[in-house]
């Protein structure tokens, strides 16, 4: 006994086929649309499936493709029922169907259906023909051709839209997805259709989308309300609006806002850094003047006394503290000044050699690996400031590797084209690049986002002031360059600096 499924949205066709096939001693089940068919197929394993071509939600062509992808239906005989076979060419072989019958007078259709029924058993050995059965005495209808051309037009529009668009049913199953939506989700159309929309999302996003859909159903949500969520590593804005045709489904629009968010965050960060910079500059100057006053007066007092004076030691210690305060101020000025004092042509490789030697001597548990470009171009820079940047990076790397580790120092010439996509405005034609990589504790996202802020530190009181990277940032910017960081918790950190080559 052959098992059959008939899928058609037209009740008359369903009834006709069901009766006809039952009379041929077949077991028959029916479904009114593609989605219903897939539900039936999850428990029923027919030998032949008759599929209407044009149906609401998942259409016949798509349904065929979905069924063909499922290994358990590889041998199932798929028969398309087409009401538009005369008006348009139905290339049913291309979407996986075995035969196609034109919808016409029942008496004619009956013959072809019975033919198919007997052929289905032996067809595997026969070559399939692309001919549509029952087309001979049908004639083309103008109105059908026109409607088909309108349908195609809308399909082209939906296909061309860069926003992702989906339609979902009232129980959240996906019945339509345009190419943009499919590519944003990174899942094939066949897998996407009929699946639960909410399952595209994880954790908190899924909950929020679920709530939004519920609100849409009881009309407490305004039209086109949006939420932000992540699919396939992209940040998306998701807008949901009800379908206004008596059904209870929804239309979902996906807008990729990954870039937009990135630029907003970057802009906010830059504005923040600039305003803090102005503040720091003012304070640093005032403090510097005060310090110079203290330093001058201490020196005068010291000049007037010998080392056996009871206040001599105290004054010396004041002098020392003033010196370390001055170096702090220097860091802060480095961040705030964004200018260069004594500019000379220099080669960064030499400075790296000298600075890393200090590190090598003081931290024998750290292995330094150098890969310095022999032909590295010169830069025009303030040696003292660049040295300060290098020292700050090396000290931080050392702090991140309390048990020792590896430190990689790499330099290279890069052209403006290679760094085109970076966030800073590429002005010069040629840059040099320095990469400082450690194998230390690394940083989480929250830390990474704040490291260039002045006074941001994760180190205990008295160990860090949080000015090292802020000053490095200011100095590099003042040199027309750019500094960026890549880091992952537990895996290490890599700082990249670009400076215009001369
Ligand atoms: N190589 C690194 N690995 C891991 N975390 C780092 C690294 N470099 C910087 N950080 C993080 O960035 C923070 C800020 O660094 P920054 O150099 O500005 O200040 P600091 O080192 O804390 O203090 P100081 O003013 O003494 O330099 C550090 O506290 C640390 O959390
Ligand atoms: Mg530091």
Short mmCIF file of C-alpha atoms and ligand atoms in Angstrom, two decimals:
data_model
loop_
_atom_site.label_atom_id
_atom_site.label_comp_id
_atom_site.label_asym_id
_atom_site.label_seq_id
_atom_site.Cartn_x
_atom_site.Cartn_y
_atom_site.Cartn_z
CA UNK A 1 0.00 0.00 0.00
CA UNK A 2 1.48 3.28 -1.10
CA UNK A 3 1.71 6.09 1.42
CA UNK A 4 0.85 9.49 0.05
CA UNK A 5 0.90 13.12 1.20
CA UNK A 6 -1.00 15.80 -0.70
CA UNK A 7 -0.10 19.43 -0.05
CA UNK A 8 -2.37 22.07 -1.52
CA UNK A 9 -4.04 25.18 -0.14
CA UNK A 10 -7.13 24.52 -2.26
CA UNK A 11 -9.66 22.40 -0.30
CA UNK A 12 -11.28 21.11 -3.48
CA UNK A 13 -8.03 19.74 -4.84
CA UNK A 14 -7.23 18.16 -1.49
CA UNK A 15 -10.60 16.47 -1.42
CA UNK A 16 -10.37 15.32 -5.01
CA UNK A 17 -6.93 13.81 -4.64
CA UNK A 18 -7.66 12.28 -1.25
CA UNK A 19 -10.73 10.50 -2.60
CA UNK A 20 -9.08 9.42 -5.81
CA UNK A 21 -6.00 8.01 -4.10
CA UNK A 22 -7.90 6.35 -1.29
CA UNK A 23 -9.90 4.58 -4.00
CA UNK A 24 -6.60 3.26 -5.38
CA UNK A 25 -5.94 1.66 -2.03
CA UNK A 26 -3.40 4.26 -0.89
CA UNK A 27 -2.93 5.67 2.57
CA UNK A 28 -3.44 9.44 2.18
CA UNK A 29 -2.66 12.40 4.41
CA UNK A 30 -3.17 16.05 3.49
CA UNK A 31 -1.66 19.39 4.40
CA UNK A 32 -2.86 22.91 3.57
CA UNK A 33 0.53 24.56 3.22
CA UNK A 34 4.27 23.98 3.32
CA UNK A 35 4.62 24.44 7.03
CA UNK A 36 1.82 21.98 7.78
CA UNK A 37 3.40 19.54 5.35
CA UNK A 38 6.72 19.67 7.21
CA UNK A 39 4.90 18.98 10.47
CA UNK A 40 3.16 15.95 8.96
CA UNK A 41 6.48 14.73 7.55
CA UNK A 42 8.06 14.74 10.97
CA UNK A 43 5.93 11.65 11.78
CA UNK A 44 4.89 10.26 8.42
CA UNK A 45 7.05 8.77 5.75
CA UNK A 46 5.19 8.84 2.39
CA UNK A 47 6.33 7.19 -0.85
CA UNK A 48 4.82 9.97 -2.95
CA UNK A 49 4.17 13.62 -2.18
CA UNK A 50 1.93 15.78 -4.38
CA UNK A 51 2.89 19.42 -3.93
CA UNK A 52 1.01 22.49 -5.12
CA UNK A 53 3.42 25.03 -6.60
CA UNK A 54 1.85 28.26 -5.35
CA UNK A 55 0.86 28.23 -1.70
CA UNK A 56 0.84 30.67 1.17
CA UNK A 57 3.85 30.67 3.49
CA UNK A 58 6.41 28.12 2.25
CA UNK A 59 5.72 27.61 -1.48
CA UNK A 60 5.96 24.35 -3.45
CA UNK A 61 9.39 24.99 -4.89
CA UNK A 62 10.94 25.78 -1.52
CA UNK A 63 9.14 22.87 0.10
CA UNK A 64 10.66 20.51 -2.49
CA UNK A 65 14.13 21.78 -1.74
CA UNK A 66 13.65 21.40 2.00
CA UNK A 67 12.32 17.84 1.63
CA UNK A 68 15.13 16.84 -0.72
CA UNK A 69 17.73 17.94 1.82
CA UNK A 70 16.42 15.48 4.36
CA UNK A 71 18.17 12.15 3.88
CA UNK A 72 15.11 10.10 4.88
CA UNK A 73 13.20 11.49 1.87
CA UNK A 74 15.90 10.95 -0.74
CA UNK A 75 13.85 8.27 -2.49
CA UNK A 76 10.44 9.87 -1.99
CA UNK A 77 8.73 10.62 -5.29
CA UNK A 78 7.88 14.34 -5.49
CA UNK A 79 5.14 15.48 -7.86
CA UNK A 80 4.48 19.16 -8.46
CA UNK A 81 0.90 20.28 -9.17
CA UNK A 82 1.08 23.46 -11.16
CA UNK A 83 -1.72 25.83 -12.05
CA UNK A 84 0.64 28.05 -13.98
CA UNK A 85 2.38 25.49 -16.18
CA UNK A 86 1.15 27.12 -19.37
CA UNK A 87 2.03 30.66 -18.37
CA UNK A 88 5.49 29.99 -17.06
CA UNK A 89 8.13 27.34 -17.46
CA UNK A 90 8.31 25.18 -14.36
CA UNK A 91 11.80 23.76 -14.11
CA UNK A 92 10.74 21.22 -11.52
CA UNK A 93 13.81 18.99 -11.98
CA UNK A 94 16.04 21.84 -10.81
CA UNK A 95 14.38 22.02 -7.41
CA UNK A 96 14.31 18.29 -6.91
CA UNK A 97 10.85 17.19 -8.06
CA UNK A 98 10.40 14.01 -10.17
CA UNK A 99 7.28 14.94 -12.12
CA UNK A 100 4.92 17.83 -12.75
CA UNK A 101 1.22 17.72 -13.51
CA UNK A 102 -0.61 20.76 -14.84
CA UNK A 103 -3.77 21.55 -12.94
CA UNK A 104 -6.74 21.26 -15.31
CA UNK A 105 -10.09 19.50 -15.51
CA UNK A 106 -10.29 16.77 -12.86
CA UNK A 107 -10.91 14.02 -15.40
CA UNK A 108 -7.66 14.82 -17.19
CA UNK A 109 -5.71 15.21 -13.98
CA UNK A 110 -7.01 11.87 -12.79
CA UNK A 111 -5.31 10.06 -15.65
CA UNK A 112 -1.95 11.70 -15.04
CA UNK A 113 -2.14 11.10 -11.31
CA UNK A 114 -2.80 7.41 -11.86
CA UNK A 115 0.09 7.28 -14.35
CA UNK A 116 2.41 8.86 -11.82
CA UNK A 117 1.21 6.44 -9.17
CA UNK A 118 2.27 3.42 -11.18
CA UNK A 119 5.47 5.04 -12.44
CA UNK A 120 6.64 6.05 -9.00
CA UNK A 121 7.50 2.42 -8.24
CA UNK A 122 9.79 1.92 -11.17
CA UNK A 123 11.00 5.44 -11.87
CA UNK A 124 14.32 5.15 -10.07
CA UNK A 125 15.63 3.09 -12.95
CA UNK A 126 14.13 5.41 -15.56
CA UNK A 127 15.41 8.79 -16.59
CA UNK A 128 13.14 11.61 -15.44
CA UNK A 129 11.67 13.79 -18.13
CA UNK A 130 11.25 17.53 -17.68
CA UNK A 131 7.90 17.53 -19.49
CA UNK A 132 4.85 18.80 -17.70
CA UNK A 133 1.93 16.35 -17.97
CA UNK A 134 -1.50 17.52 -19.02
CA UNK A 135 -0.35 20.74 -20.58
CA UNK A 136 -1.58 19.89 -24.12
CA UNK A 137 -5.11 21.18 -24.11
CA UNK A 138 -4.67 24.06 -21.67
CA UNK A 139 -4.32 27.61 -22.88
CA UNK A 140 -2.49 30.58 -21.38
CA UNK A 141 -4.52 33.11 -19.43
CA UNK A 142 -3.53 36.75 -19.71
CA UNK A 143 -4.43 37.58 -16.12
CA UNK A 144 -2.27 34.74 -14.78
CA UNK A 145 0.70 35.92 -16.80
CA UNK A 146 0.23 39.43 -15.47
CA UNK A 147 -0.07 38.29 -11.87
CA UNK A 148 3.02 36.16 -12.29
CA UNK A 149 4.94 39.12 -13.56
CA UNK A 150 3.84 41.20 -10.54
CA UNK A 151 4.87 38.35 -8.26
CA UNK A 152 8.29 38.23 -9.89
CA UNK A 153 8.61 41.98 -9.50
CA UNK A 154 8.00 41.80 -5.75
CA UNK A 155 10.43 38.94 -5.48
CA UNK A 156 13.13 41.01 -7.15
CA UNK A 157 12.43 43.91 -4.77
CA UNK A 158 12.64 41.65 -1.71
CA UNK A 159 15.78 40.03 -3.04
CA UNK A 160 17.51 43.36 -3.65
CA UNK A 161 16.79 44.96 -0.27
CA UNK A 162 19.93 45.07 1.88
CA UNK A 163 17.91 44.79 5.09
CA UNK A 164 17.05 41.29 6.15
CA UNK A 165 13.33 40.53 6.04
CA UNK A 166 11.51 37.54 7.47
CA UNK A 167 7.93 36.53 7.94
CA UNK A 168 7.00 34.43 10.91
CA UNK A 169 3.75 32.76 11.91
CA UNK A 170 1.85 33.45 15.12
CA UNK A 171 3.74 30.63 16.76
CA UNK A 172 7.04 32.13 15.68
CA UNK A 173 7.98 29.80 12.86
CA UNK A 174 9.89 31.26 9.95
CA UNK A 175 8.01 30.99 6.66
CA UNK A 176 9.93 33.49 4.58
CA UNK A 177 13.45 34.93 4.56
CA UNK A 178 14.97 37.16 1.91
CA UNK A 179 18.61 36.64 0.83
CA UNK A 180 19.88 39.41 3.14
CA UNK A 181 18.23 37.76 6.15
CA UNK A 182 19.63 34.37 5.16
CA UNK A 183 23.14 35.73 4.85
CA UNK A 184 22.93 37.67 8.14
CA UNK A 185 21.90 34.50 9.95
CA UNK A 186 24.57 32.42 8.27
CA UNK A 187 22.14 29.49 7.95
CA UNK A 188 20.83 28.00 4.71
CA UNK A 189 17.28 28.82 3.65
CA UNK A 190 16.23 25.19 3.92
CA UNK A 191 17.33 25.03 7.54
CA UNK A 192 15.93 28.42 8.39
CA UNK A 193 12.41 27.86 7.09
CA UNK A 194 9.95 26.23 9.47
CA UNK A 195 12.38 26.65 12.36
CA UNK A 196 11.56 28.64 15.48
CA UNK A 197 12.56 32.28 15.02
CA UNK A 198 13.53 32.69 18.67
CA UNK A 199 16.11 29.96 18.39
CA UNK A 200 18.24 32.21 16.22
CA UNK A 201 19.14 34.05 19.41
CA UNK A 202 21.00 33.16 22.54
CA UNK A 203 20.36 33.78 26.23
CA UNK A 204 19.21 37.28 27.08
CA UNK A 205 18.56 38.21 23.46
CA UNK A 206 16.20 35.26 23.06
CA UNK A 207 14.27 36.26 26.15
CA UNK A 208 13.91 39.86 25.02
CA UNK A 209 12.80 38.85 21.52
CA UNK A 210 10.29 36.43 23.04
CA UNK A 211 8.82 39.21 25.18
CA UNK A 212 8.64 41.55 22.19
CA UNK A 213 6.75 38.94 20.15
CA UNK A 214 4.33 38.29 22.99
CA UNK A 215 3.62 42.00 23.31
CA UNK A 216 3.04 42.21 19.59
CA UNK A 217 0.40 39.50 19.86
CA UNK A 218 -1.64 41.13 22.59
CA UNK A 219 -1.27 44.49 20.82
CA UNK A 220 0.46 46.15 23.76
CA UNK A 221 3.50 46.79 21.62
CA UNK A 222 3.63 49.70 19.26
CA UNK A 223 4.20 49.02 15.63
CA UNK A 224 7.74 48.46 14.48
CA UNK A 225 9.33 48.35 17.92
CA UNK A 226 13.01 47.41 17.80
CA UNK A 227 15.57 45.66 19.97
CA UNK A 228 19.28 45.07 19.54
CA UNK A 229 20.53 41.52 19.47
CA UNK A 230 23.43 39.45 18.22
CA UNK A 231 23.21 36.75 15.55
CA UNK A 232 26.23 35.09 14.00
CA UNK A 233 28.58 37.58 15.73
CA UNK A 234 26.87 40.56 14.10
CA UNK A 235 25.06 43.22 16.10
CA UNK A 236 21.59 43.64 14.66
CA UNK A 237 18.70 45.96 15.19
CA UNK A 238 15.54 43.89 14.98
CA UNK A 239 12.21 45.48 14.23
CA UNK A 240 9.01 43.53 14.43
CA UNK A 241 5.64 44.57 13.10
CA UNK A 242 2.37 42.67 12.81
CA UNK A 243 1.15 41.33 9.49
CA UNK A 244 -2.06 43.11 8.67
CA UNK A 245 -4.03 40.52 6.78
CA UNK A 246 -6.08 38.84 9.43
CA UNK A 247 -3.34 36.30 10.15
CA UNK A 248 -1.44 36.70 13.36
CA UNK A 249 2.13 36.51 12.14
CA UNK A 250 4.81 39.17 12.07
CA UNK A 251 7.28 40.75 9.72
CA UNK A 252 10.78 41.02 11.07
CA UNK A 253 13.35 43.45 9.69
CA UNK A 254 17.05 42.98 10.47
CA UNK A 255 19.45 45.89 10.18
CA UNK A 256 23.15 45.24 10.62
CA UNK A 257 24.43 47.88 13.05
CA UNK A 258 27.82 46.35 13.82
CA UNK A 259 29.71 49.09 11.99
CA UNK A 260 27.45 51.85 13.25
CA UNK A 261 27.92 50.78 16.89
CA UNK A 262 31.63 50.51 16.36
CA UNK A 263 31.91 54.04 15.04
CA UNK A 264 29.67 55.46 17.72
CA UNK A 265 31.74 53.85 20.45
CA UNK A 266 34.90 55.06 18.80
CA UNK A 267 33.61 58.61 18.52
CA UNK A 268 32.42 58.66 22.12
CA UNK A 269 35.79 57.37 23.26
CA UNK A 270 37.62 60.05 21.29
CA UNK A 271 35.46 62.83 22.65
CA UNK A 272 35.99 61.57 26.18
CA UNK A 273 39.73 61.33 25.74
CA UNK A 274 39.86 64.84 24.34
CA UNK A 275 37.89 66.45 27.12
CA UNK A 276 39.86 64.64 29.80
CA UNK A 277 42.99 65.69 27.93
CA UNK A 278 42.09 69.37 28.16
CA UNK A 279 41.35 68.99 31.85
CA UNK A 280 44.58 67.11 32.50
CA UNK A 281 46.62 69.68 30.59
CA UNK A 282 45.35 72.52 32.74
CA UNK A 283 45.96 70.65 35.97
CA UNK A 284 49.35 69.40 34.93
CA UNK A 285 50.57 72.90 34.17
CA UNK A 286 49.38 74.31 37.47
CA UNK A 287 50.89 71.45 39.41
CA UNK A 288 54.10 71.73 37.52
CA UNK A 289 54.42 75.41 38.47
CA UNK A 290 53.71 74.63 42.12
CA UNK A 291 56.26 71.82 42.07
CA UNK A 292 58.87 74.06 40.54
CA UNK A 293 58.25 76.51 43.37
CA UNK A 294 58.74 73.79 46.01
CA UNK A 295 61.78 72.47 44.21
CA UNK A 296 63.37 75.93 43.96
CA UNK A 297 62.80 76.75 47.61
CA UNK A 298 64.10 73.35 48.76
CA UNK A 299 67.24 73.79 46.68
CA UNK A 300 67.81 77.25 48.15
CA UNK A 301 67.48 75.92 51.69
CA UNK A 302 69.81 72.99 50.94
CA UNK A 303 72.41 75.40 49.58
CA UNK A 304 72.43 77.23 52.86
CA UNK A 305 73.15 74.18 55.06
CA UNK A 306 75.64 71.38 55.45
CA UNK A 307 74.75 67.70 55.66
CA UNK A 308 74.95 67.65 59.44
CA UNK A 309 72.08 70.09 59.76
CA UNK A 310 69.13 68.47 61.62
CA UNK A 311 66.76 69.27 58.69
CA UNK A 312 69.10 68.20 55.94
CA UNK A 313 67.70 64.63 55.54
CA UNK A 314 64.09 65.80 55.54
CA UNK A 315 64.81 68.37 52.86
CA UNK A 316 66.58 65.77 50.70
CA UNK A 317 63.55 63.52 50.94
CA UNK A 318 61.28 66.43 49.95
CA UNK A 319 63.55 66.95 46.95
CA UNK A 320 63.18 63.26 45.99
CA UNK A 321 59.42 63.31 46.32
CA UNK A 322 59.25 66.43 44.20
CA UNK A 323 61.30 64.62 41.55
CA UNK A 324 58.93 61.66 41.44
CA UNK A 325 55.93 64.00 41.38
CA UNK A 326 57.55 65.77 38.45
CA UNK A 327 57.90 62.52 36.54
CA UNK A 328 54.23 61.79 37.18
CA UNK A 329 53.33 65.19 35.85
CA UNK A 330 55.50 64.46 32.86
CA UNK A 331 53.37 61.38 32.13
CA UNK A 332 50.23 63.41 32.45
CA UNK A 333 51.66 66.10 30.20
CA UNK A 334 52.59 63.44 27.71
CA UNK A 335 48.93 62.52 27.54
CA UNK A 336 47.65 66.05 27.53
CA UNK A 337 50.20 67.92 25.52
CA UNK A 338 49.91 65.99 22.30
CA UNK A 339 52.85 67.92 20.96
CA UNK A 340 56.54 67.25 20.55
CA UNK A 341 59.36 69.15 22.23
CA UNK A 342 62.66 68.26 20.62
CA UNK A 343 62.02 66.57 17.34
CA UNK A 344 64.82 64.69 15.60
CA UNK A 345 65.10 62.05 12.89
CA UNK A 346 65.52 58.77 14.62
CA UNK A 347 65.39 55.06 14.05
CA UNK A 348 63.01 53.25 16.33
CA UNK A 349 64.99 50.00 16.18
CA UNK A 350 67.89 51.59 18.06
CA UNK A 351 65.67 52.93 20.79
CA UNK A 352 63.98 49.52 21.11
CA UNK A 353 67.39 47.89 21.48
CA UNK A 354 68.38 50.23 24.30
CA UNK A 355 65.08 50.18 26.14
CA UNK A 356 64.64 46.42 26.02
CA UNK A 357 68.12 45.95 27.46
CA UNK A 358 66.95 47.53 30.69
CA UNK A 359 64.06 45.06 30.71
CA UNK A 360 66.36 42.13 29.95
CA UNK A 361 68.58 43.00 32.90
CA UNK A 362 65.80 43.52 35.42
CA UNK A 363 63.49 40.67 34.39
CA UNK A 364 65.53 37.58 33.64
CA UNK A 365 62.37 35.44 33.75
CA UNK A 366 61.15 37.10 30.57
CA UNK A 367 62.52 36.02 27.18
CA UNK A 368 62.66 38.85 24.70
CA UNK A 369 62.21 37.98 21.02
CA UNK A 370 63.01 40.67 18.50
CA UNK A 371 62.02 40.81 14.87
CA UNK A 372 63.15 44.24 13.76
CA UNK A 373 62.96 45.23 10.09
CA UNK A 374 66.51 45.89 8.93
CA UNK A 375 65.31 48.52 6.49
CA UNK A 376 62.99 50.25 8.95
CA UNK A 377 62.35 53.81 7.87
CA UNK A 378 63.16 56.75 10.14
CA UNK A 379 60.62 58.74 12.06
CA UNK A 380 60.64 62.36 13.11
CA UNK A 381 60.06 62.23 16.81
CA UNK A 382 60.80 63.38 20.32
CA UNK A 383 63.15 60.67 21.59
CA UNK A 384 62.34 61.29 25.23
CA UNK A 385 58.63 60.91 24.62
CA UNK A 386 58.90 57.82 22.46
CA UNK A 387 61.17 56.27 25.04
CA UNK A 388 58.50 56.98 27.63
CA UNK A 389 55.95 55.14 25.46
CA UNK A 390 58.23 52.15 25.04
CA UNK A 391 59.02 51.98 28.74
CA UNK A 392 55.36 52.15 29.65
CA UNK A 393 54.52 49.30 27.29
CA UNK A 394 57.41 47.16 28.52
CA UNK A 395 56.65 47.80 32.18
CA UNK A 396 52.99 46.92 31.62
CA UNK A 397 53.98 43.74 29.77
CA UNK A 398 56.32 42.84 32.64
CA UNK A 399 53.54 43.47 35.17
CA UNK A 400 51.22 41.25 33.15
CA UNK A 401 53.74 38.38 33.38
CA UNK A 402 54.56 38.15 37.09
CA UNK A 403 55.78 34.55 36.64
CA UNK A 404 57.76 35.40 33.51
CA UNK A 405 56.95 34.70 29.90
CA UNK A 406 57.75 35.84 26.39
CA UNK A 407 57.92 39.35 25.04
CA UNK A 408 57.86 39.92 21.29
CA UNK A 409 59.03 43.17 19.74
CA UNK A 410 58.44 43.56 16.05
CA UNK A 411 58.89 46.47 13.68
CA UNK A 412 57.95 46.78 10.02
CA UNK A 413 57.38 49.33 7.29
CA UNK A 414 53.74 49.55 6.25
CA UNK A 415 52.07 51.52 3.53
CA UNK A 416 48.99 53.66 4.04
CA UNK A 417 47.02 51.14 1.97
CA UNK A 418 47.68 48.35 4.44
CA UNK A 419 46.15 50.32 7.29
CA UNK A 420 43.35 51.92 5.30
CA UNK A 421 40.65 50.09 7.22
CA UNK A 422 41.88 51.16 10.62
CA UNK A 423 39.93 53.69 12.58
CA UNK A 424 42.36 56.55 12.50
CA UNK A 425 42.61 58.92 9.56
CA UNK A 426 45.54 57.76 7.46
CA UNK A 427 47.40 60.90 6.43
CA UNK A 428 50.94 59.92 5.56
CA UNK A 429 51.87 57.60 2.70
CA UNK A 430 54.16 55.42 4.72
CA UNK A 431 54.15 54.34 8.32
CA UNK A 432 56.32 52.29 10.56
CA UNK A 433 54.65 49.78 12.80
CA UNK A 434 55.74 48.53 16.19
CA UNK A 435 54.08 45.53 17.79
CA UNK A 436 54.68 44.71 21.45
CA UNK A 437 53.22 41.36 22.41
CA UNK A 438 53.29 39.63 25.77
CA UNK A 439 52.09 36.24 26.94
CA UNK A 440 50.68 37.63 30.17
CA UNK A 441 47.32 37.72 31.89
CA UNK A 442 45.57 39.68 29.14
CA UNK A 443 42.45 41.77 29.60
CA UNK A 444 38.70 41.38 29.44
CA UNK A 445 36.57 43.61 27.22
CA UNK A 446 35.69 46.06 30.01
CA UNK A 447 39.34 46.68 30.87
CA UNK A 448 40.38 46.85 27.23
CA UNK A 449 37.89 49.63 26.57
CA UNK A 450 39.30 51.85 29.32
CA UNK A 451 43.05 51.39 29.35
CA UNK A 452 43.84 54.64 27.56
CA UNK A 453 41.87 56.71 30.04
CA UNK A 454 44.04 58.66 32.45
CA UNK A 455 43.97 57.25 35.99
CA UNK A 456 42.44 53.98 34.88
CA UNK A 457 44.35 51.19 36.56
CA UNK A 458 43.64 47.68 37.78
CA UNK A 459 46.77 47.68 39.86
CA UNK A 460 46.68 48.02 43.62
CA UNK A 461 47.14 51.39 45.34
CA UNK A 462 50.68 52.61 45.10
CA UNK A 463 51.54 50.19 42.25
CA UNK A 464 49.97 52.00 39.32
CA UNK A 465 48.71 55.48 38.65
CA UNK A 466 46.91 54.63 35.44
CA UNK A 467 48.85 57.20 33.48
CA UNK A 468 51.22 54.97 31.50
CA UNK A 469 48.95 54.21 28.57
CA UNK A 470 47.15 57.55 28.71
CA UNK A 471 50.46 59.26 28.16
CA UNK A 472 51.46 56.75 25.47
CA UNK A 473 48.19 57.50 23.69
CA UNK A 474 48.74 61.28 23.89
CA UNK A 475 52.32 61.04 22.72
CA UNK A 476 51.59 58.80 19.76
CA UNK A 477 48.68 60.99 18.75
CA UNK A 478 50.88 64.06 19.07
CA UNK A 479 53.25 62.39 16.60
CA UNK A 480 50.49 61.88 14.05
CA UNK A 481 50.33 58.18 14.82
CA UNK A 482 47.93 55.65 16.24
CA UNK A 483 47.99 53.07 19.01
CA UNK A 484 45.66 50.11 19.32
CA UNK A 485 45.35 47.03 21.46
CA UNK A 486 44.33 43.45 21.02
CA UNK A 487 43.97 41.30 24.08
CA UNK A 488 42.23 38.28 25.42
CA UNK A 489 41.98 37.30 29.02
CA UNK A 490 44.53 34.66 29.92
CA UNK A 491 46.08 34.70 26.48
CA UNK A 492 48.21 37.86 26.44
CA UNK A 493 48.19 41.30 24.95
CA UNK A 494 49.43 42.94 21.81
CA UNK A 495 49.89 46.67 21.35
CA UNK A 496 50.33 48.06 17.85
CA UNK A 497 51.72 51.51 17.19
CA UNK A 498 51.80 53.26 13.83
CA UNK A 499 53.97 56.33 13.31
CA UNK A 500 54.40 58.30 10.07
CA UNK A 501 57.68 57.42 8.36
CA UNK A 502 59.97 60.14 7.04
N1 LIG B 1 50.27 44.26 28.71
C1 LIG B 1 49.18 44.31 29.46
N2 LIG B 1 48.55 43.16 29.85
C2 LIG B 1 47.45 43.21 30.61
N3 LIG B 1 46.88 44.34 31.06
C3 LIG B 1 47.45 45.50 30.73
C4 LIG B 1 48.61 45.56 29.91
N4 LIG B 1 48.93 46.84 29.73
C5 LIG B 1 48.02 47.57 30.40
N5 LIG B 1 47.13 46.78 31.01
C6 LIG B 1 45.97 47.20 31.80
O1 LIG B 1 45.74 48.59 31.56
C7 LIG B 1 45.73 49.31 32.77
C8 LIG B 1 46.25 50.70 32.51
O2 LIG B 1 47.61 50.67 32.15
P1 LIG B 1 48.48 51.95 32.40
O3 LIG B 1 49.85 51.68 31.96
O4 LIG B 1 47.79 53.12 31.81
O5 LIG B 1 48.41 52.15 33.95
P2 LIG B 1 49.09 51.26 35.07
O6 LIG B 1 50.12 50.37 34.49
O7 LIG B 1 47.99 50.61 35.82
O8 LIG B 1 49.77 52.37 35.96
P3 LIG B 1 51.06 53.24 35.55
O9 LIG B 1 50.58 54.64 35.57
O10 LIG B 1 52.02 52.92 36.60
O11 LIG B 1 51.49 52.81 34.20
C9 LIG B 1 46.57 48.47 33.71
O12 LIG B 1 46.25 48.72 35.04
C10 LIG B 1 46.21 47.06 33.27
O13 LIG B 1 44.97 46.68 33.83
MG1 LIG B 2 51.58 51.10 33.16
#
